CSV table of C-alpha atoms in Angstrom, one decimal:
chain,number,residue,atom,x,y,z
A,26,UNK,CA,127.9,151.9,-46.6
A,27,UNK,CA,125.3,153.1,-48.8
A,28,UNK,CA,122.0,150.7,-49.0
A,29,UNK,CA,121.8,151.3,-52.5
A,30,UNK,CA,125.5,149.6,-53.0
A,31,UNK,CA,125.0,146.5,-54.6
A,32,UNK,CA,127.7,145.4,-51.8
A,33,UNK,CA,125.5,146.9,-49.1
A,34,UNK,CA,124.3,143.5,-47.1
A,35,UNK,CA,121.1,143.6,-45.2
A,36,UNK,CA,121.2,142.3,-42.0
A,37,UNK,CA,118.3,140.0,-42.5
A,38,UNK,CA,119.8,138.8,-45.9
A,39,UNK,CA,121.2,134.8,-45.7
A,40,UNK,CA,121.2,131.9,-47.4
A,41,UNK,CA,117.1,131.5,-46.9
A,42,UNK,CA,116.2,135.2,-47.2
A,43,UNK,CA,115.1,134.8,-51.2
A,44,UNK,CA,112.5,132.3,-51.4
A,45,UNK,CA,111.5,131.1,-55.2
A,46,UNK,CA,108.2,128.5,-55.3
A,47,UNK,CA,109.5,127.0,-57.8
A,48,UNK,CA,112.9,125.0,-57.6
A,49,UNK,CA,114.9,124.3,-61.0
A,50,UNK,CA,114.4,120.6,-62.0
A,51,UNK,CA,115.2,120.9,-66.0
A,52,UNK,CA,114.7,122.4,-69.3
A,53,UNK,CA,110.9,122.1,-68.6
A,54,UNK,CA,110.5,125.1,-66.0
A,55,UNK,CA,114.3,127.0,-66.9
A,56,UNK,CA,112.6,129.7,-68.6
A,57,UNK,CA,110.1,130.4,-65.3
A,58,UNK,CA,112.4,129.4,-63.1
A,59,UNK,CA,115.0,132.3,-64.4
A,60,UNK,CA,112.6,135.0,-64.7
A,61,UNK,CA,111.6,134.3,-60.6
A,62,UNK,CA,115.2,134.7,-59.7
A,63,UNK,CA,115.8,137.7,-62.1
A,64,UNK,CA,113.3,139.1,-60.1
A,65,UNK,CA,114.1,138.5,-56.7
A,66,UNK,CA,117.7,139.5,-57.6
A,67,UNK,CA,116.6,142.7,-58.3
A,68,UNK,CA,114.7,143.5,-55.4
A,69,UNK,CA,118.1,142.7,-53.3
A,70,UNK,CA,120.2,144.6,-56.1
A,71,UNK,CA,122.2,141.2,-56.8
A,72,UNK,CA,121.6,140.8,-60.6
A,73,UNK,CA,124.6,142.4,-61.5
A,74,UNK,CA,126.6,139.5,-59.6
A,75,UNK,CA,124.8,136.6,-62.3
A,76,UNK,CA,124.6,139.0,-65.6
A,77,UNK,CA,128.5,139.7,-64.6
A,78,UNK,CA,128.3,143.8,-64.6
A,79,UNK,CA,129.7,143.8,-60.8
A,80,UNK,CA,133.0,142.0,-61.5
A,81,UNK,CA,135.4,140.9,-58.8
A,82,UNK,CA,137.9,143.4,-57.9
A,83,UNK,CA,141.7,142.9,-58.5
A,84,UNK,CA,143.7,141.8,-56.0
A,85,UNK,CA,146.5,144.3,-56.8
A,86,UNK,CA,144.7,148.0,-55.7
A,87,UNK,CA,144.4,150.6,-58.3
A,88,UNK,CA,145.8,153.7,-57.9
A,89,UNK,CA,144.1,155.9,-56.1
A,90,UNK,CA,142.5,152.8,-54.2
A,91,UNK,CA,144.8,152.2,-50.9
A,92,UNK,CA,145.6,148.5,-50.5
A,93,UNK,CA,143.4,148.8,-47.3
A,94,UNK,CA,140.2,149.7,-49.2
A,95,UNK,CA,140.7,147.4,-51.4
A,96,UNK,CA,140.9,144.6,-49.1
A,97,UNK,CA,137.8,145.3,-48.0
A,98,UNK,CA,136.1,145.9,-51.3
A,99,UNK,CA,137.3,142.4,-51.9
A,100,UNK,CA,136.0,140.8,-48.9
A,101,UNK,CA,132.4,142.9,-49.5
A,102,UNK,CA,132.4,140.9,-53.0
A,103,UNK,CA,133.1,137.6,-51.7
A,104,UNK,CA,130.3,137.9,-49.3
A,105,UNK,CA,127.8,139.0,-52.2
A,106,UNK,CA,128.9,136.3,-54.6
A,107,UNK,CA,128.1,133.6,-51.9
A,108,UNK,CA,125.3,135.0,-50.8
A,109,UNK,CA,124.0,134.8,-54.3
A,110,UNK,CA,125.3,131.7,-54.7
A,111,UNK,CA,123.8,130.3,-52.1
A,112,UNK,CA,120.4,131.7,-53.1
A,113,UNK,CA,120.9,129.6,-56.6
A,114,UNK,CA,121.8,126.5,-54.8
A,115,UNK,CA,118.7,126.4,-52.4
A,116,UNK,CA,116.2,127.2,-55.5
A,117,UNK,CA,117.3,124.3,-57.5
A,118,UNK,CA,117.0,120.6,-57.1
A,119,UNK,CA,119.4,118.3,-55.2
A,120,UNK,CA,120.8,117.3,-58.2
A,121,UNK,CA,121.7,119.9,-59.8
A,122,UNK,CA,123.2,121.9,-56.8
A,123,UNK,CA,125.7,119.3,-56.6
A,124,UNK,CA,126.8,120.1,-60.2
A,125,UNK,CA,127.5,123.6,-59.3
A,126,UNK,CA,128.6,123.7,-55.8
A,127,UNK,CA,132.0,123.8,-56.6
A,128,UNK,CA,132.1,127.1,-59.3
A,129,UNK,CA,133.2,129.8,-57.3
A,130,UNK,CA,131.8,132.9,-59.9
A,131,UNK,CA,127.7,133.4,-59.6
A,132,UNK,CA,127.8,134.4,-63.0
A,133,UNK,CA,129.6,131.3,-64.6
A,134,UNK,CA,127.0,129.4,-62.6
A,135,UNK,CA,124.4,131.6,-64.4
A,136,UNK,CA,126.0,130.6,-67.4
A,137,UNK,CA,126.1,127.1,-67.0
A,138,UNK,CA,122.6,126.6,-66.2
A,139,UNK,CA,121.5,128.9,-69.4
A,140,UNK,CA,124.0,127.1,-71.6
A,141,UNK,CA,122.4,123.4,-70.1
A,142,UNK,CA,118.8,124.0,-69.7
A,143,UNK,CA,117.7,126.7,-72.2
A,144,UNK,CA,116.2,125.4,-74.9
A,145,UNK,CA,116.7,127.3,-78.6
A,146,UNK,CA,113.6,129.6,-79.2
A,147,UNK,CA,112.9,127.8,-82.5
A,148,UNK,CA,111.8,124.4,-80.6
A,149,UNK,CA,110.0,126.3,-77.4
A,150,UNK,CA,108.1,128.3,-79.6
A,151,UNK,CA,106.8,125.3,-81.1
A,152,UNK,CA,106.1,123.2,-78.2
A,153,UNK,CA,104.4,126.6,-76.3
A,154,UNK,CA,102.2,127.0,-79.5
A,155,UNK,CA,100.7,123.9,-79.5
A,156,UNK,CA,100.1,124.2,-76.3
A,157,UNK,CA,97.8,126.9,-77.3
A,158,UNK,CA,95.4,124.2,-79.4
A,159,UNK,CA,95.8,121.5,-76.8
A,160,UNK,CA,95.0,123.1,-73.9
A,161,UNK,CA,91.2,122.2,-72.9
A,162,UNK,CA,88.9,123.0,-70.2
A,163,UNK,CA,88.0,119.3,-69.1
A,164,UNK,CA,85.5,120.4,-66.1
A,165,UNK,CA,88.2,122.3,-64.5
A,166,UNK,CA,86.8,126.0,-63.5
A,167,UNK,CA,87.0,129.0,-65.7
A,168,UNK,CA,89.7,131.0,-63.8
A,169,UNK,CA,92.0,127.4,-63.7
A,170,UNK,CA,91.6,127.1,-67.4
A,171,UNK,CA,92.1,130.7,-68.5
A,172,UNK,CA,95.0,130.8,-66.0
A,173,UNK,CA,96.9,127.8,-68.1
A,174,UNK,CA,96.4,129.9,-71.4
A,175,UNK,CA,97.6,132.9,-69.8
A,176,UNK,CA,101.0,131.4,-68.9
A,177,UNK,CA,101.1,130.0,-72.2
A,178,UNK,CA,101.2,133.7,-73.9
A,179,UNK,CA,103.2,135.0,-71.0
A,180,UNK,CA,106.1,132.7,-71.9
A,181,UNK,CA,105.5,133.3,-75.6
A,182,UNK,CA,105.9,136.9,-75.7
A,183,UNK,CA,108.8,136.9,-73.7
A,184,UNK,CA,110.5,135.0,-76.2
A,185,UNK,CA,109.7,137.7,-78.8
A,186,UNK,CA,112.6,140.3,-79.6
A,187,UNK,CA,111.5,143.2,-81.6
A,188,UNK,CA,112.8,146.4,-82.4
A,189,UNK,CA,113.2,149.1,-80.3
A,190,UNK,CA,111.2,152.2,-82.1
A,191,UNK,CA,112.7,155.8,-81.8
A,192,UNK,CA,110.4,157.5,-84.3
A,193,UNK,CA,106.8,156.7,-84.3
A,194,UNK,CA,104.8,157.9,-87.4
A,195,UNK,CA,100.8,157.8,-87.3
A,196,UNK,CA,100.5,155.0,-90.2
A,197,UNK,CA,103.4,153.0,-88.0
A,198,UNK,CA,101.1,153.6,-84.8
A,199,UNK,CA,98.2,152.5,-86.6
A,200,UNK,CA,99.9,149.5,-88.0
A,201,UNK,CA,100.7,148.4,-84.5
A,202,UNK,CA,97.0,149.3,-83.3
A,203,UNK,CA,96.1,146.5,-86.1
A,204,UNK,CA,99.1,143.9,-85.5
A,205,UNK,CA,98.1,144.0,-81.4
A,206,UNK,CA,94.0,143.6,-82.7
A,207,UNK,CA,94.9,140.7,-84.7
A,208,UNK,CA,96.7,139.3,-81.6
A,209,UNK,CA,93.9,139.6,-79.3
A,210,UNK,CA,91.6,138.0,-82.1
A,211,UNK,CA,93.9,134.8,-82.1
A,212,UNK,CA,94.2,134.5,-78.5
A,213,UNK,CA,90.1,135.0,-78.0
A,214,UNK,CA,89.5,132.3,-80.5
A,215,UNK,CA,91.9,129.7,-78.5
A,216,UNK,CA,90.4,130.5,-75.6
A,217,UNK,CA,86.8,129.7,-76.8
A,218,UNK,CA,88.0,127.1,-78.6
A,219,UNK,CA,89.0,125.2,-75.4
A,220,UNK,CA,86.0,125.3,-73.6
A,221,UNK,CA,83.5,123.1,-72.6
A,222,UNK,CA,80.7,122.1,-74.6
A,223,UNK,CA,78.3,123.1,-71.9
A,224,UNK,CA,79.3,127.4,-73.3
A,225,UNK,CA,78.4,126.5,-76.5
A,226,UNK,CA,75.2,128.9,-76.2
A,227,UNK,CA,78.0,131.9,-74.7
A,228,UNK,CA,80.6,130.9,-77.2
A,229,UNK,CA,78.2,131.9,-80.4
A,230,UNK,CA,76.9,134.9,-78.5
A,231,UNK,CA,80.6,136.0,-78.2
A,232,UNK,CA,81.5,135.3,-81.8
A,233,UNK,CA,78.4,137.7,-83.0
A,234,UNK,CA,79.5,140.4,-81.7
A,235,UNK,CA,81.3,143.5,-83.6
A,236,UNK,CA,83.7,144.1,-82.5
A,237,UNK,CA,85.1,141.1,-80.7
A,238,UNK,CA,85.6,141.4,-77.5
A,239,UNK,CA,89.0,140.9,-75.3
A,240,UNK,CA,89.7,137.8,-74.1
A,241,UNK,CA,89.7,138.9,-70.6
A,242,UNK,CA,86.2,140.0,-71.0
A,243,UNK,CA,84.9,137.1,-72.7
A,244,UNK,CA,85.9,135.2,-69.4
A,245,UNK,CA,84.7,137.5,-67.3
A,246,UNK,CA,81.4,136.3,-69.1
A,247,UNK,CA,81.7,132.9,-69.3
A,248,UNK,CA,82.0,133.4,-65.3
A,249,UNK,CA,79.3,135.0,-65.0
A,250,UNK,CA,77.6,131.8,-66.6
A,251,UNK,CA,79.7,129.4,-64.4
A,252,UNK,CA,78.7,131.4,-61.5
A,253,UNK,CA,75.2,130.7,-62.3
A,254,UNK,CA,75.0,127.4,-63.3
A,255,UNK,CA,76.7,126.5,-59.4
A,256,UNK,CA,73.6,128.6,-57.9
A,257,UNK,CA,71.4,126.6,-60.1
A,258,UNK,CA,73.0,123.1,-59.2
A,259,UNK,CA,72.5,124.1,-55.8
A,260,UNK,CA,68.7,125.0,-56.3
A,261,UNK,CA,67.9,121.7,-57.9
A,262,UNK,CA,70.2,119.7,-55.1
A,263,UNK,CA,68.1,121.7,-52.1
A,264,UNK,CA,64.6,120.8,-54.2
A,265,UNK,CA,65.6,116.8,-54.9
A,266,UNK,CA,66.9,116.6,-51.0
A,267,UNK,CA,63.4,118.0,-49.6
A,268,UNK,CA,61.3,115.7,-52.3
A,269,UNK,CA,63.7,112.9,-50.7
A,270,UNK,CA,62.7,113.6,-47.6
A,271,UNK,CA,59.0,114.4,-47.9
A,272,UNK,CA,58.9,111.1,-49.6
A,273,UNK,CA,60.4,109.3,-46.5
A,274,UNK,CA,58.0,110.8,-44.1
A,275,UNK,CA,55.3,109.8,-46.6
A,276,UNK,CA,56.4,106.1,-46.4
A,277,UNK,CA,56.9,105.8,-42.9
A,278,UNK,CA,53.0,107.1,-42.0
A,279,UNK,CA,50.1,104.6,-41.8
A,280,UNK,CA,48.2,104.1,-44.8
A,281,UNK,CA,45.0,103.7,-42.8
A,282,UNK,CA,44.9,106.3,-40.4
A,283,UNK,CA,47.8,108.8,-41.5
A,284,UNK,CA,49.2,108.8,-38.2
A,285,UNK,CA,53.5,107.8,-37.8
A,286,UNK,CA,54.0,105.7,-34.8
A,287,UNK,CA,53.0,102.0,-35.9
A,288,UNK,CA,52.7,99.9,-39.1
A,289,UNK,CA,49.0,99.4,-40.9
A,290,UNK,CA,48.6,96.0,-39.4
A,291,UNK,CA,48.5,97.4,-36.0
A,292,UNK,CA,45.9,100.4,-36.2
A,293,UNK,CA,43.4,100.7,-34.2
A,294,UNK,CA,41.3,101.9,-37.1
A,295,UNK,CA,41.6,97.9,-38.5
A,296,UNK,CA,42.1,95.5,-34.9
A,297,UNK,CA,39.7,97.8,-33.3
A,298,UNK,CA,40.3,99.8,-29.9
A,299,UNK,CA,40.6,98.8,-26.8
A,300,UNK,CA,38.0,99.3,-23.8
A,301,UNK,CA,40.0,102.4,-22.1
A,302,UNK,CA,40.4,104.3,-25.0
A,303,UNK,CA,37.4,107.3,-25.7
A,304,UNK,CA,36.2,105.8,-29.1
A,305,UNK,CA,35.6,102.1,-27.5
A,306,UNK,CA,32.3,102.6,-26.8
A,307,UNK,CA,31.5,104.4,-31.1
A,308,UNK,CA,33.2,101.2,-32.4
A,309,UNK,CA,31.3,99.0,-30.3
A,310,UNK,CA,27.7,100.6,-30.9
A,311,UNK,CA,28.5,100.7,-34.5
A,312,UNK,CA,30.0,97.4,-34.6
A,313,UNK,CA,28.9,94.5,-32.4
A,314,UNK,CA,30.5,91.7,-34.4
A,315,UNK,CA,33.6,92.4,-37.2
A,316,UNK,CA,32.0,94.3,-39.7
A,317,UNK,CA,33.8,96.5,-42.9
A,318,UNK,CA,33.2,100.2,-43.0
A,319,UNK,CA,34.9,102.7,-45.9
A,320,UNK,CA,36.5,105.6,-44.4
A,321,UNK,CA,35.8,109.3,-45.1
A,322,UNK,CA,36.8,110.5,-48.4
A,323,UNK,CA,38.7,113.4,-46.1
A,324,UNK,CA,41.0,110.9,-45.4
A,325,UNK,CA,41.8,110.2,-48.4
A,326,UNK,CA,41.1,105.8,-48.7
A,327,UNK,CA,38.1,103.8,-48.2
A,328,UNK,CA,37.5,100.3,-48.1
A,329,UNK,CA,39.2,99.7,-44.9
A,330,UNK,CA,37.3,97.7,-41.8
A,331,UNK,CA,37.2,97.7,-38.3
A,332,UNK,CA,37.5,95.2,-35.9
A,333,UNK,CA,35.6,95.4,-32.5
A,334,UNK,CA,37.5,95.8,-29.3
A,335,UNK,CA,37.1,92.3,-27.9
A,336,UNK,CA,38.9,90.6,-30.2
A,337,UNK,CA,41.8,93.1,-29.2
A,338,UNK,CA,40.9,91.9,-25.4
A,339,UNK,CA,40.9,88.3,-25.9
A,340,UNK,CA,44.4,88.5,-27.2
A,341,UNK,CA,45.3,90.0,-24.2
A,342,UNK,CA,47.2,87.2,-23.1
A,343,UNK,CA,49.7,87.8,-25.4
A,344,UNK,CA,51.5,90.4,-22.9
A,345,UNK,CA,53.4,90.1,-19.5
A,346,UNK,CA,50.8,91.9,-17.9
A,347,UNK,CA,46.9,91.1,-17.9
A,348,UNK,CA,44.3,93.2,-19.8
A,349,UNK,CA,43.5,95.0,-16.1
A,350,UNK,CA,46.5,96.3,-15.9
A,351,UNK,CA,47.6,97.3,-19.4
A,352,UNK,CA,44.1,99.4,-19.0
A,353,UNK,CA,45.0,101.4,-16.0
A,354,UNK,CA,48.6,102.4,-17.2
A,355,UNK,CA,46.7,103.9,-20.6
A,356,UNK,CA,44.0,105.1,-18.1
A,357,UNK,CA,47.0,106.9,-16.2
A,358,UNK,CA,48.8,108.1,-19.0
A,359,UNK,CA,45.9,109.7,-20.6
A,360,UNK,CA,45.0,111.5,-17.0
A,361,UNK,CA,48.7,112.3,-17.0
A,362,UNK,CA,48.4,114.1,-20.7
A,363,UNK,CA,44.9,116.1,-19.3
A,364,UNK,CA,47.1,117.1,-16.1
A,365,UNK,CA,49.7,118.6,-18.8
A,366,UNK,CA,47.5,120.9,-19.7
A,367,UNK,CA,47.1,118.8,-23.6
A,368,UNK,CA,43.2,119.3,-24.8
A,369,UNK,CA,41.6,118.4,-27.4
A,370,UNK,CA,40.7,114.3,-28.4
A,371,UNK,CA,43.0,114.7,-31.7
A,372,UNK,CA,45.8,115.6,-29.5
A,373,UNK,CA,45.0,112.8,-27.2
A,374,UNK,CA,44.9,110.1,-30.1
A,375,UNK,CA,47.7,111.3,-31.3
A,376,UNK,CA,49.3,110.8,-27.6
A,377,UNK,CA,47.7,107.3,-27.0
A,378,UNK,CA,48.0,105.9,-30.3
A,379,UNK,CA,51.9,106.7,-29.7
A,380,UNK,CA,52.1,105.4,-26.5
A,381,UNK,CA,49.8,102.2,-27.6
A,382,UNK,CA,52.1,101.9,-30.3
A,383,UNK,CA,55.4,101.1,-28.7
A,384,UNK,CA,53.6,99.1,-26.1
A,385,UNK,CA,52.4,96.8,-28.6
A,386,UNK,CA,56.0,96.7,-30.9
């Protein structure tokens, strides 16, 4: 048989073979719901079977049909109208397949659900038009919101029977240049009217111009502006993040010596340094007894004091090991940093006041 015979059946054609998203559930989503299966009827050359222009053939042969080809013109149909049936049933809810899984014709099952669920045009126009006012943006993303309002005039025209035109004057073409402006105009202003308050600025830009623009390219410009205000956000997040952090690594430093490692109440620069370490001997020359000395202004504080290195040795008992021995581990640790290849006495503080540091915490 011919693959362009509505009776033709594919061989990969079955009860799951025409999938529809969106399952029937009620008068809400008929409309939708019927236009997916129109569709995807008509890619399988079925719609005939639901709109009733392939009827069932007799069951007494017409002349010059043989009873033979009529049988199996016959049994062709039957297969068809199940299929199709079958394709109804599994895109509609539980519910209402059990209503219909007993009407043998696809087409009186077409019927049924039009006669149940369609809704006259009078009270879906309505309900689609307020729609049009109600609809608001409410933080969700351009393309979301313009998507809503597109679906919305979608359905709407749909439901609009004009017409047909055989002879088309020029004033009668104009006219409906004018008529399809004054549509666009409507659906521009619902669109703007919808959105947020933060496109106020592109909203009165929009409006200025002459003449208006579409309302596909006045969202392709209020993207743009969405797209811009995320790269923006972004900027601001990264610069508030690095101020976070660069204020952390500002309050974990010592005030007195700007060095990490240990808390002010533990720098050398103010309990004084012990007798191993290489500016032992300044302190003690400078300071023989507990004496206050401002620091450079290059450090950026003054005021601070010193406090000689024998009153960090006579608290020496404080530790499990004597004074003797805490000084040859810091003597061998700072041979060990020389042996590393490490020069420099700011590079050794830095080392020492680290390793002094977690001694003494």
């Amino acid at each position: 048989m011919d693959s362009s015979n509505p009776l033709y059946v594919h061989p990969s054609d079955g009860p799951g073979s025409l999938p529809i998203q969106e399952k029937l559930t009620g008068a809400q989503n008929y409309r939708s719901w019927r236009r997916a299966m129109e569709i995807g009827l008509s890619t399988k050359r079925k719609l005939g079977f639901v709109r009733g222009t392939i009827p069932r053939p007799p069951v007494i042969p017409i002349p010059p049909t043989t009873s033979a080809e009529n049988a199996v013109r016959l049994e062709l149909w039957e297969t068809c109208n199940n299929l199709v049936t079958s394709w109804i049933m599994s895109s509609v809810s539980e519910s209402i397949a059990k209503s219909i899984m007993f009407i043998e014709s696809a087409s009186e099952i077409w019927i049924q659900l039009e006669t149940r669920f369609s809704l006259s045009n009078g009270s879906r126009k309505y309900k689609l038009s307020k729609e049009c006012f109600d609809i608001q943006q409410h933080g969700s993303s351009v393309s979301e919101y313009y998507t809503r309002m597109k679906c919305v005039w979608e359905e709407l025209d749909s439901m609009i029977v004009l017409p047909r035109l055989v002879n088309i004057t020029p004033e009668m073409s104009n006219f409906l240049v004018a008529v399809e402006k004054q549509k666009e105009e409507q659906r521009l202003f619902q669109f703007l009217n919808g959105l947020d308050d933060c496109y106020g600025a592109q909203r009165s830009q929009l409006l200025l111009l002459n003449p208006l623009p579409s309302v596909e390219n006045a969202c392709a410009v209020i993207q743009q502006e969405e797209s811009q205000k995320d790269v923006l956000k972004s900027g601001v997040s990264f610069v508030e993040s690095a101020a976070l952090f660069s204020k952390q690594e500002t309050k974990n430093k010592c005030s007195i010596c700007g060095y990490k490692w240990h808390p002010p109440e533990k720098c050398w620069e103010k309990v004084g340094y012990p007798v191993w370490h290489h500016k032992y001997k300044q302190s003690q020359v400078q300071n023989k007894q507990t004496q206050y000395r401002p620091r450079s202004s290059s450090n950026g504080t003054g005021g601070n004091f010193k406090r000689t290195a024998a009153n960090v040795t006579s608290g020496a008992s404080s530790f499990t090991f004597t004074s003797e021995q805490f000084e040859s581990l810091m003597r061998s640790v700072l041979n060990d940093v020389k042996n590393n290849g490490a020069t420099g006495s700011d590079c050794t503080d830095d080392e020492l006041d680290f390793v002094a540091a977690q001694t003494i915490g």
